[in-house]
Short mmCIF file of C-alpha atoms in Angstrom, two decimals:
data_model
loop_
_atom_site.label_atom_id
_atom_site.label_comp_id
_atom_site.label_asym_id
_atom_site.label_seq_id
_atom_site.Cartn_x
_atom_site.Cartn_y
_atom_site.Cartn_z
CA MET A 1430 83.21 111.90 124.75
CA VAL A 1431 83.17 114.91 123.59
CA ARG A 1432 81.65 115.17 120.09
CA VAL A 1433 83.67 117.97 117.82
CA HIS A 1434 81.91 119.31 114.85
CA VAL A 1435 84.98 120.37 112.43
CA LYS A 1436 84.83 122.39 109.31
CA HIS A 1437 87.77 122.82 106.50
CA GLY A 1438 87.77 124.37 103.04
CA ASP A 1439 86.81 127.56 101.79
CA GLY A 1440 83.18 127.98 103.40
CA GLY A 1441 81.49 128.19 100.32
CA SER A 1442 78.59 125.08 99.76
CA ASP A 1443 80.91 122.76 97.24
CA GLY A 1444 84.50 123.49 98.53
CA ALA A 1445 83.70 123.39 102.57
CA GLY A 1446 84.01 119.94 104.39
CA GLU A 1447 82.77 119.33 107.72
CA PHE A 1448 82.57 115.99 109.54
CA LEU A 1449 81.82 115.06 112.98
CA TYR A 1450 85.03 113.76 115.22
CA ASP A 1451 84.21 112.25 118.64
CA THR A 1452 87.58 111.99 121.20
CA GLU A 1453 88.52 113.24 125.78
CA THR A 1454 88.91 115.84 127.12
CA THR A 1455 92.57 113.95 128.07
CA SER A 1456 93.50 114.02 124.55
CA LYS A 1457 96.45 115.83 123.07
CA ILE A 1458 95.91 118.01 120.79
CA ASP A 1459 98.80 117.31 118.71
CA GLU A 1460 97.03 113.88 118.74
CA ILE A 1461 93.65 115.21 117.43
CA ALA A 1462 95.18 117.59 115.05
CA LYS A 1463 96.79 114.86 113.04
CA ASP A 1464 93.21 112.41 113.41
CA ILE A 1465 91.04 115.14 112.18
CA ILE A 1466 93.62 116.72 109.05
CA GLU A 1467 93.82 113.08 107.79
CA ILE A 1468 90.81 112.56 107.83
CA ALA A 1469 89.69 115.97 106.28
CA ASN A 1470 92.53 115.00 103.60
CA PHE A 1471 90.18 111.69 102.46
CA GLN A 1472 87.29 113.59 102.76
CA SER A 1473 88.59 115.98 100.31
CA LYS A 1474 89.95 113.33 98.48
CA ILE A 1475 87.15 111.71 97.92
CA GLN A 1476 84.80 114.56 97.28
CA CYS A 1477 87.67 115.31 94.35
CA PHE A 1478 87.47 111.96 93.36
CA ALA A 1479 83.37 112.03 92.63
CA VAL A 1480 83.95 115.51 90.72
CA GLU A 1481 86.35 114.01 88.17
CA PHE A 1482 85.66 110.21 87.49
CA GLU A 1483 81.38 110.96 87.70
CA PRO A 1484 82.12 112.78 83.56
CA HIS A 1485 83.67 110.32 82.65
CA LEU A 1486 81.87 106.92 84.55
CA SER A 1487 78.71 108.87 83.03
CA LYS A 1488 79.23 108.24 79.95
CA LEU A 1489 79.98 105.05 80.73
CA GLN A 1490 75.98 104.07 82.56
CA GLY A 1491 74.83 100.34 82.63
CA ASP A 1492 78.54 99.09 81.68
CA PRO A 1493 79.54 96.02 83.42
CA LYS A 1494 83.08 96.63 83.43
CA ALA A 1495 82.67 100.05 85.33
CA MET A 1496 79.68 99.54 88.02
CA PRO A 1497 82.53 98.00 90.62
CA LEU A 1498 84.01 101.69 90.53
CA VAL A 1499 80.51 103.39 90.69
CA ARG A 1500 79.37 101.70 93.40
CA ALA A 1501 82.77 101.98 95.36
CA LEU A 1502 82.70 105.85 94.28
CA SER A 1503 78.58 106.28 95.27
CA GLU A 1504 79.37 103.93 99.17
CA ALA A 1505 82.24 106.64 99.62
CA THR A 1506 80.86 110.16 98.68
CA SER A 1507 77.82 109.07 100.81
CA TYR A 1508 79.84 107.90 103.63
CA ALA A 1509 82.03 111.21 103.61
CA SER A 1510 79.64 113.82 102.96
CA LYS A 1511 78.97 116.63 105.01
CA ASP A 1512 75.35 115.30 105.25
CA GLN A 1513 76.73 112.90 108.29
CA VAL A 1514 76.74 115.85 110.38
CA LYS A 1515 73.30 116.35 109.82
CA HIS A 1516 72.57 112.43 111.23
CA ASN A 1517 74.82 113.25 113.73
CA LYS A 1518 77.17 110.57 112.88
CA PRO A 1519 81.35 110.94 113.18
CA LEU A 1520 83.32 109.78 110.75
CA SER A 1521 86.04 107.08 110.76
CA LEU A 1522 90.01 107.78 109.84
CA TYR A 1523 89.55 103.86 108.82
CA VAL A 1524 86.02 103.50 107.48
CA LEU A 1525 87.55 106.69 104.61
CA ARG A 1526 91.16 105.01 104.33
CA ASP A 1527 89.17 101.87 103.22
CA HIS A 1528 87.02 103.78 100.59
CA THR A 1529 89.43 105.29 99.01
CA ARG A 1530 91.90 102.39 98.80
CA SER A 1531 88.59 100.39 96.96
CA ILE A 1532 88.09 103.58 94.51
CA GLU A 1533 91.84 103.01 94.06
CA LYS A 1534 91.23 100.10 92.62
CA GLU A 1535 88.65 99.96 91.31
CA PHE A 1536 89.84 102.82 88.89
CA LEU A 1537 93.11 100.26 88.22
CA VAL A 1538 90.58 97.72 86.78
CA THR A 1539 87.95 100.38 84.67
CA TYR A 1540 90.55 102.89 84.04
CA SER A 1541 90.56 101.64 80.12
CA VAL A 1542 87.29 101.20 79.62
CA MET A 1543 87.13 105.18 81.03
CA GLY A 1544 89.29 105.58 78.19
CA LEU A 1545 91.91 106.84 80.62
CA SER A 1546 95.82 105.37 81.27
CA ASN A 1547 96.97 104.21 84.75
CA SER A 1548 99.85 107.03 84.97
CA ASP A 1549 95.94 109.64 85.07
CA LEU A 1550 95.32 108.01 88.44
CA GLN A 1551 98.72 108.67 89.57
CA GLN A 1552 98.93 112.51 88.32
CA PHE A 1553 95.82 113.03 89.93
CA LEU A 1554 97.15 111.80 92.94
CA SER A 1555 100.25 113.84 92.91
CA ASP A 1556 97.93 116.75 91.97
CA LEU A 1557 95.89 116.97 95.11
CA GLN A 1558 96.71 119.59 97.67
CA ILE A 1559 96.09 118.40 101.24
CA LEU A 1560 96.23 119.56 104.43
CA GLU A 1561 99.27 119.53 106.15
CA GLU A 1562 99.52 118.62 109.48
CA ASN A 1563 102.34 121.20 110.71
CA THR A 1564 100.68 124.43 108.65
CA VAL A 1565 97.43 123.25 109.77
CA GLN A 1566 95.69 125.93 112.74
CA LEU A 1567 92.68 124.55 115.06
CA LEU A 1568 90.53 127.29 115.95
CA TRP A 1569 88.60 127.32 118.60
CA ALA A 1570 85.59 130.13 119.32
CA GLY A 1571 88.01 132.39 117.42
CA LYS A 1572 91.10 130.85 119.22
CA GLU A 1573 94.35 128.59 118.28
CA LEU A 1574 93.99 125.62 120.11
CA THR A 1575 97.88 125.40 120.87
CA ARG A 1576 99.89 121.83 120.07
CA GLY A 1577 101.38 120.16 123.27
CA LYS A 1578 98.07 120.53 125.59
CA LYS A 1579 95.47 118.87 126.03
CA LEU A 1580 91.62 119.46 125.44
CA ARG A 1581 90.86 120.00 128.63
CA ASP A 1582 92.87 122.75 129.02
CA PHE A 1583 90.64 124.74 126.62
CA ILE A 1584 87.13 123.65 127.24
CA GLY A 1585 87.47 122.12 131.19
CA ARG A 1586 86.69 118.48 131.63
CA ASN A 1587 82.92 118.31 130.64
CA GLU A 1588 83.28 114.95 128.39
CA LYS A 1589 80.15 115.63 127.06
CA THR A 1590 80.44 118.91 125.59
CA LYS A 1591 80.31 119.50 122.18
CA ILE A 1592 82.92 122.22 120.35
CA VAL A 1593 83.42 123.37 116.66
CA ILE A 1594 86.91 123.78 115.27
CA ARG A 1595 87.94 125.00 111.91
CA LEU A 1596 91.32 123.92 110.37
CA GLN A 1597 92.33 126.99 108.73
CA SER A 1598 95.59 126.30 106.24
CA PRO A 1599 97.52 129.02 103.66
CA ILE A 1600 97.00 126.18 101.09
CA PRO A 1601 93.61 126.28 99.09
CA PRO A 1602 91.78 124.00 99.86
CA PRO A 1603 91.47 120.55 97.67
CA ALA A 1604 88.35 121.41 96.10
CA SER A 1605 89.69 124.36 93.76
CA LEU A 1606 91.01 121.62 91.76
CA SER A 1607 87.48 120.20 90.25
CA GLY A 1608 88.00 120.44 86.71
CA THR A 1609 91.22 121.30 86.60
CA PHE A 1610 92.89 117.88 85.42
CA PHE A 1611 90.59 115.78 83.98
CA SER A 1612 89.18 118.06 81.29
CA LEU A 1613 92.74 118.56 79.93
CA LEU A 1614 92.28 114.80 78.89
CA GLU A 1615 89.07 115.41 76.69
#
């Protein structure tokens, strides 16, 4: 397995995301790009949920109706944290997807207690800026990993290799949204 350390975002302490991803040297760059872009989008989405929902949930501390959402948000942010890199744990696309669905489900149960409406979640989700697969470049050692080739064309056949890939996109990172949507509601 090749361990890929993926970095995305603006490079700042809060706006940058990073995670580990395991793949094989025989994998196509297109497949790798699809997976890591989707993981990066889920990681950013969970971080944005935390930034936007926590101020509203802090007002409801101890409210049993809000506890499932608090728990879902806490578990998701812990799992999607870039601290997982320090613990050498790769992120799973499927686990991130489940965490995101759990947050959305619990929000639909809890939104009235938070003083928000169902349409607020839909508006928030539509305002999220995600990385688009066709516009993102995968950079390794300052070079773009060309789609249509295999990873081994760039790094060789050693399956025990560790590499760092940076996602570069003309779109601003999702963390730049923090504080823009729900601050209008208060």
